[in-house]
Amino acid sequence: MLVTKHAAELCALLVNDLYGELPSRILITLLTKGRSTIAQLVQHTSLTPRHLRNGLAVLIQQNLLYHHTNPDTNVISYEANPGACYNLVRSGKILEIVDRQHGTAERELVQTLMLLGHARIADLSQAFGSRAPKANGHTNGNHDSHNGLIESENHLNSVLGRLLRAEIIETVRPDSFRNPTDVHREIEDDVLKTALGEKTASKNKAESQRQIIDRFRTFRDQGKMLKRQLDATGGFVSKRRKLENGRAQNGHTYDEDAPQLNPNVVVRLNHERCLVELRNQRLAGFAADMLGEVTGEVYRAVLDLLTTNFSRCRPDVLLDEETISQQVAVTTVDILEHLDESINVQSGIGKASKDKIDSESAERVRTTPPDEDYDSDDSDAAPPGRRPVLRTFDIGDDDDDDFGEDDENSAGATNGDRETKVKFEGSAPPKDTRLSQLRQHLLLLTESKHQFIRHCGTFGRGQWTVDFTQLMERLRETELDAMIEQCHGRHGLRLTRILREKGKLDEKMLPSAALMKKGDVQGKMLAMQMAGLVDVQEVPRDNSRLANRTLFFWFFDKERSQTQALDDIYKAMVRCLQTLQVERHKERNILSFVERKDVQGKEEEVMTAEHYNKYNMHLEVQSKLLGQVMKLDELVAVLRDY
Amino acid sequence: MSRGGRGGGRGGRGGGRGGRPNVPWDTGDEPDARPSELFPPYLVPTQKALSIAEKRGIQHLLLLRHQIHGGPLYTSKRTSLNDPTAPRKLYGQAQMNARYDVKNKASLDPFTAVPTYSSKFVREERALPDWTQRPVCRELFPTELLDIIDAAAAASTTPGTYKRRRLELTNISALPSAEEAFGMEGDDEGQGRNLLERLDAMKDEDGVEGGELEDEEGMEEEEQDEAYDDEDAGDYDAENYFDNGDEFGEDYGDEGDGEGTF
């Protein structure tokens, strides 16, 4: 990952805020100067070697560095890991989602791991094991088991096992601290060296390429070895938290006979898997914004089911593997089982009369993901006027008693000619109705212009899948559009969309295409060019290269505008954090007072309403600034990581 | 000379052609060359209110930060040099680093450097992380850092003699909220418990590092404070320093008389 100036500043600021000044000073040098040895760092930072070693050790403890000992020369080099540094900003979100998805005990363990960086299982179990009796003796009875925190070694063991199986926690080995690019290159060198003796035919090349990929994959998946073993033995049944029901069970029921984990294994948080969970949340939020709360919840259930086995959001570039070849799909029945009981699927669906619904096209099964350019003729199967209007179809509205029939011919031709029955609101809906209503939500998600899910089979009342790559591309486009509209207004957005559709467009064509005045177009385009969104290409018509004999083609470079936007966002985040620093400095007296160990005892003497108000105000400002950083991070995640 | 002439000629030719070339960006009207407004009206975008999930995320982050700051590996040396509001003198990072953890007269803050009673409650600043309280995974660190992070193990040559460190969980479980810090919390029970915890924590820390000595110092200081307490306009009251001119005279007179009589 290449870092820009602002990204480097951001990383250093985050480390400064969380882990202190010494590591941050070293980190910024490592980011600007690249891979260095201690001797070089001494020169670059003017810190003493003793300070440096301490700082480097802290950074390694928190997994923020790559380091490598050259086996021939015994020279040790250090390199910053900007991805890990950036992930610090997501700590709060990750904790929140782990708390929501898995439970409080899991959240506590993850928080402890964030605090420690990495830890040996033996140390963890000793620490958690020794904590419980102490807490008991302190305030007997007050230590309630309802708070869901980890209570005993056994409990820890089961929590750890579950998180390991969910891949949220991974194992660490000395190799994990090597830069993956380095490892890849080393493997490549190794493979090509042995193959050098023979003639390098094209067949050989493909063979060695495959070998490289295999070996790199084994390197990358070493962190998941323990997970594999657990999967094989079948221990720690992964249990997802359902909102109400799960909470009651979570505190107590942990399998006592869970297999003991190897105490010598070192574990840490796996950010890549956490990103998958964050992406699910983001997408569910997106769907909720577009289609309504209940549909969002349904979508969330679908995503949870689909991504249980995903270990990362994007395929690894070093592996150049194609996107997940066999599509995973879930059936409607599975979704219904997974869906929280408390969600009322009845709401959030509109009603439309039967003749307005083209059930054939609504229920159409698409077995392959639609191509990007094929997209427009995708709809040609349905006659133009009969496409169902968004949110207004309810094919299954009254088929609560002929569900079997509906299953066979999902086109539902027989449904159309029946009168809609009157429903009694008070009576509890039978399961079947719930299922068909759930299907309405799923169809709604399919039918949306963002194509949240794809109907890919008819088994089990319909199979559904998500084309993540295309979907994320659309989400990215939406975000970018929103950003352009914010900065350059409606007209700017219109112009960029025209350019995106047409590719390169002659300047003379632009005003007529956009239905705008020539002057307005030019002003807008110049402003956007200065912002780095669009650019112009000059093509001379003849050798004279006169301005009036030249064609000017405007174009919109998506890749570049995304990186540009990313850098802007990093900068905004840096500014937010810097503002927070200044705010903290302004209120430093109150803050240091609050942090004092004795404040609790003497508050009557020292407390004044003025200070109290000031402190409260500061907390508000702090949460606003941090909230802004989190929102910006959401954008970064969409543009870069998901 | 010939160069000058040629240059002039070209300029003349360019100007002489007259009229602007027909370029596509020419709209015919003159650019607006008036100076722009100094403070143009600007619509400041405001943030949407934070959702509950976001708030919880922030709370988690802040709690984590608080815990890390309470942990043994956090280092900070916030000197007055580090004031973000002061105009920044650009000495460069290297020069700033060279001053890190240097204790001399220049790096002292004259207003806070004199130890006071209350300074014992202020969280101490650490310039170097404290590795003695953490078990570390030796195999994950490069060899040249081992004697820093695990000095005891490096010193003991025989493997059996070294006692394993124990990992301790943080005892910080909540953020200091305004209510708590300023005693505005309603329920007494929670407050009492917090007080207990806090007292415990103080006992632990003081017990280890010569708390008695500090206490004595503190006592002394307190006594001194009382001695010099100027609660009711104190010992230096210029106007009433000599209680009363007349009385003084009288007293003197009396005494004088008395002395005289003796």
XYZ file of N, CA, C and O in Angstrom, chain A residues 516-584:
276
model
N -26.932 22.854 -21.340
C -26.484 23.995 -20.533
C -25.868 25.029 -21.457
O -25.519 24.731 -22.596
N -25.715 26.244 -20.919
C -25.090 27.291 -21.714
C -23.601 27.024 -21.838
O -22.989 26.439 -20.929
N -23.030 27.498 -22.933
C -21.629 27.216 -23.187
C -20.739 27.739 -22.066
O -19.838 27.064 -21.592
N -21.042 28.958 -21.643
C -20.211 29.560 -20.600
C -20.295 28.803 -19.293
O -19.282 28.569 -18.623
N -21.498 28.383 -18.936
C -21.677 27.641 -17.696
C -20.882 26.347 -17.731
O -20.202 25.988 -16.766
N -20.993 25.681 -18.892
C -20.286 24.404 -19.021
C -18.798 24.626 -18.821
O -18.142 23.895 -18.070
N -18.291 25.671 -19.476
C -16.841 25.865 -19.380
C -16.399 26.192 -17.973
O -15.411 25.656 -17.478
N -17.164 27.041 -17.300
C -16.809 27.371 -15.920
C -16.785 26.130 -15.041
O -15.842 25.891 -14.286
N -17.830 25.345 -15.175
C -17.934 24.129 -14.376
C -16.765 23.179 -14.668
O -16.140 22.630 -13.761
N -16.523 22.996 -15.979
C -15.489 22.034 -16.355
C -14.131 22.485 -15.827
O -13.341 21.661 -15.358
N -13.876 23.778 -15.890
C -12.588 24.266 -15.391
C -12.470 24.027 -13.895
O -11.446 23.574 -13.412
N -13.557 24.326 -13.191
C -13.531 24.121 -11.743
C -13.276 22.656 -11.424
O -12.501 22.316 -10.523
N -13.918 21.793 -12.200
C -13.751 20.368 -11.920
C -12.373 19.874 -12.327
O -11.829 18.961 -11.737
N -11.833 20.519 -13.366
C -10.482 20.128 -13.759
C -9.489 20.509 -12.664
O -8.574 19.760 -12.345
N -9.727 21.683 -12.084
C -8.820 22.104 -11.018
C -8.937 21.166 -9.821
O -7.973 20.932 -9.103
N -10.125 20.628 -9.605
C -10.319 19.707 -8.505
C -9.811 18.304 -8.854
O -9.816 17.425 -8.014
N -9.409 18.117 -10.100
C -8.837 16.825 -10.479
C -9.867 15.780 -10.845
O -9.555 14.602 -10.887
N -11.088 16.200 -11.115
C -12.108 15.203 -11.450
C -12.115 14.876 -12.936
O -12.223 13.724 -13.321
N -12.040 15.916 -13.745
C -12.060 15.695 -15.193
C -10.763 16.250 -15.771
O -10.058 17.016 -15.123
N -10.475 15.813 -16.973
C -9.301 16.379 -17.634
C -9.573 16.493 -19.121
O -10.560 15.952 -19.618
N -8.688 17.193 -19.787
C -8.918 17.437 -21.208
C -7.760 16.867 -22.011
O -6.613 16.876 -21.567
N -8.098 16.311 -23.140
C -7.055 15.816 -24.024
C -7.107 16.614 -25.321
O -8.184 16.804 -25.888
N -5.964 17.050 -25.783
C -5.920 17.848 -27.000
C -5.466 16.976 -28.154
O -4.438 16.308 -28.058
N -6.236 16.979 -29.201
C -5.855 16.208 -30.387
C -5.778 17.165 -31.559
O -6.808 17.677 -32.010
N -4.564 17.454 -32.069
C -4.442 18.388 -33.195
C -4.976 17.766 -34.475
O -4.788 16.569 -34.714
N -5.656 18.557 -35.255
C -6.220 18.018 -36.491
C -5.196 17.998 -37.613
O -5.282 17.226 -38.529
N -4.210 18.893 -37.540
C -3.142 18.841 -38.542
C -1.837 19.234 -37.865
O -1.775 19.409 -36.658
N -0.808 19.381 -38.684
C 0.512 19.607 -38.118
C 0.687 20.986 -37.510
O 1.600 21.204 -36.734
N -0.154 21.899 -37.878
C 0.072 23.274 -37.438
C -0.168 23.445 -35.944
O 0.388 24.325 -35.314
N -0.974 22.619 -35.360
C -1.257 22.640 -33.916
C -1.776 23.994 -33.446
O -1.460 24.443 -32.361
N -2.537 24.600 -34.264
C -3.191 25.830 -33.824
C -4.362 25.470 -32.933
O -4.951 24.393 -33.054
N -4.675 26.418 -32.075
C -5.734 26.116 -31.114
C -7.057 25.851 -31.801
O -7.830 24.986 -31.382
N -7.311 26.594 -32.886
C -8.613 26.393 -33.528
C -8.626 25.194 -34.469
O -9.643 24.856 -35.013
N -7.449 24.622 -34.650
C -7.404 23.387 -35.442
C -7.207 22.179 -34.525
O -6.657 21.169 -34.928
N -7.597 22.310 -33.308
C -7.375 21.242 -32.343
C -8.706 20.811 -31.753
O -9.589 21.639 -31.520
N -8.828 19.525 -31.519
C -10.019 19.011 -30.827
C -9.720 18.894 -29.345
O -8.625 18.471 -28.960
N -10.664 19.290 -28.558
C -10.499 19.168 -27.107
C -11.490 18.149 -26.575
O -12.700 18.347 -26.683
N -10.948 17.087 -26.035
C -11.821 16.030 -25.511
C -11.788 16.038 -23.983
O -10.726 15.895 -23.375
N -12.932 16.189 -23.425
C -13.017 16.084 -21.964
C -13.246 14.632 -21.589
O -13.932 13.902 -22.290
N -12.663 14.233 -20.488
C -12.974 12.882 -20.002
C -12.958 12.866 -18.480
O -12.393 13.740 -17.826
N -13.611 11.864 -17.973
C -13.736 11.705 -16.525
C -12.962 10.451 -16.141
O -13.276 9.358 -16.612
N -11.946 10.620 -15.303
C -11.117 9.485 -14.934
C -11.566 8.999 -13.546
O -11.300 9.646 -12.539
N -12.256 7.878 -13.546
C -12.836 7.412 -12.291
C -11.763 7.013 -11.284
O -11.809 7.389 -10.112
N -10.792 6.246 -11.775
C -9.735 5.774 -10.879
C -9.066 6.955 -10.183
O -8.896 6.979 -8.971
N -8.723 7.933 -11.039
C -7.977 9.040 -10.481
C -8.827 9.857 -9.531
O -8.363 10.297 -8.489
N -10.084 10.053 -9.903
C -10.894 10.871 -8.999
C -11.134 10.134 -7.686
O -11.303 10.765 -6.649
N -11.129 8.800 -7.745
C -11.268 8.080 -6.482
C -10.049 8.259 -5.589
O -10.179 8.511 -4.385
N -8.870 8.129 -6.178
C -7.684 8.302 -5.340
C -7.589 9.743 -4.841
O -7.199 9.983 -3.699
N -7.998 10.659 -5.720
C -8.004 12.063 -5.317
C -8.936 12.269 -4.134
O -8.577 12.885 -3.130
N -10.116 11.691 -4.254
C -11.101 11.828 -3.174
C -10.561 11.198 -1.894
O -10.714 11.755 -0.812
N -9.920 10.048 -2.040
C -9.358 9.372 -0.866
C -8.368 10.274 -0.145
O -8.414 10.411 1.073
N -7.505 10.871 -0.945
C -6.490 11.713 -0.315
C -7.145 12.903 0.386
O -6.741 13.282 1.487
N -8.170 13.445 -0.265
C -8.887 14.553 0.374
C -9.497 14.108 1.697
O -9.505 14.853 2.680
N -10.016 12.893 1.694
C -10.656 12.413 2.925
C -9.609 12.215 4.017
O -9.832 12.565 5.180
N -8.465 11.662 3.633
C -7.393 11.519 4.637
C -7.072 12.875 5.246
O -6.912 13.014 6.452
N -6.998 13.850 4.361
C -6.647 15.183 4.836
C -7.698 15.694 5.808
O -7.380 16.240 6.869
N -8.956 15.478 5.436
C -10.034 15.931 6.323
C -9.951 15.230 7.664
O -10.171 15.828 8.724
N -9.610 13.945 7.641
C -9.509 13.211 8.896
C -8.364 13.753 9.748
O -8.488 13.900 10.967
N -7.247 14.045 9.077
C -6.117 14.616 9.812
C -6.541 15.917 10.472
O -6.252 16.161 11.646
N -7.277 16.747 9.708
C -7.687 18.029 10.262
C -8.607 17.836 11.465
O -8.509 18.553 12.457
N -9.503 16.884 11.368
C -10.400 16.621 12.496
C -9.589 16.238 13.730
O -9.833 16.747 14.834
N -8.640 15.339 13.542
C -7.879 14.875 14.701
C -7.005 15.994 15.252
O -6.820 16.098 16.472
N -6.496 16.823 14.359
C -5.688 17.943 14.841
C -6.543 18.925 15.626
O -6.128 19.431 16.666
N -7.758 19.154 15.120
C -8.663 20.031 15.860
C -8.942 19.456 17.239
O -8.979 20.179 18.238
N -9.103 18.144 17.264
C -9.357 17.501 18.552
C -8.180 17.705 19.495
O -8.358 17.955 20.691
N -6.979 17.618 18.938
C -5.791 17.844 19.769
C -5.795 19.242 20.363
O -5.508 19.424 21.547
N -6.125 20.203 19.510
C -6.147 21.581 19.989
C -7.212 21.740 21.067
O -6.987 22.381 22.093
N -8.364 21.117 20.837
C -9.437 21.202 21.828
C -8.982 20.607 23.153
O -9.244 21.152 24.214
N -8.288 19.491 23.058
C -7.808 18.851 24.282
C -6.780 19.725 24.974
O -6.739 19.788 26.198
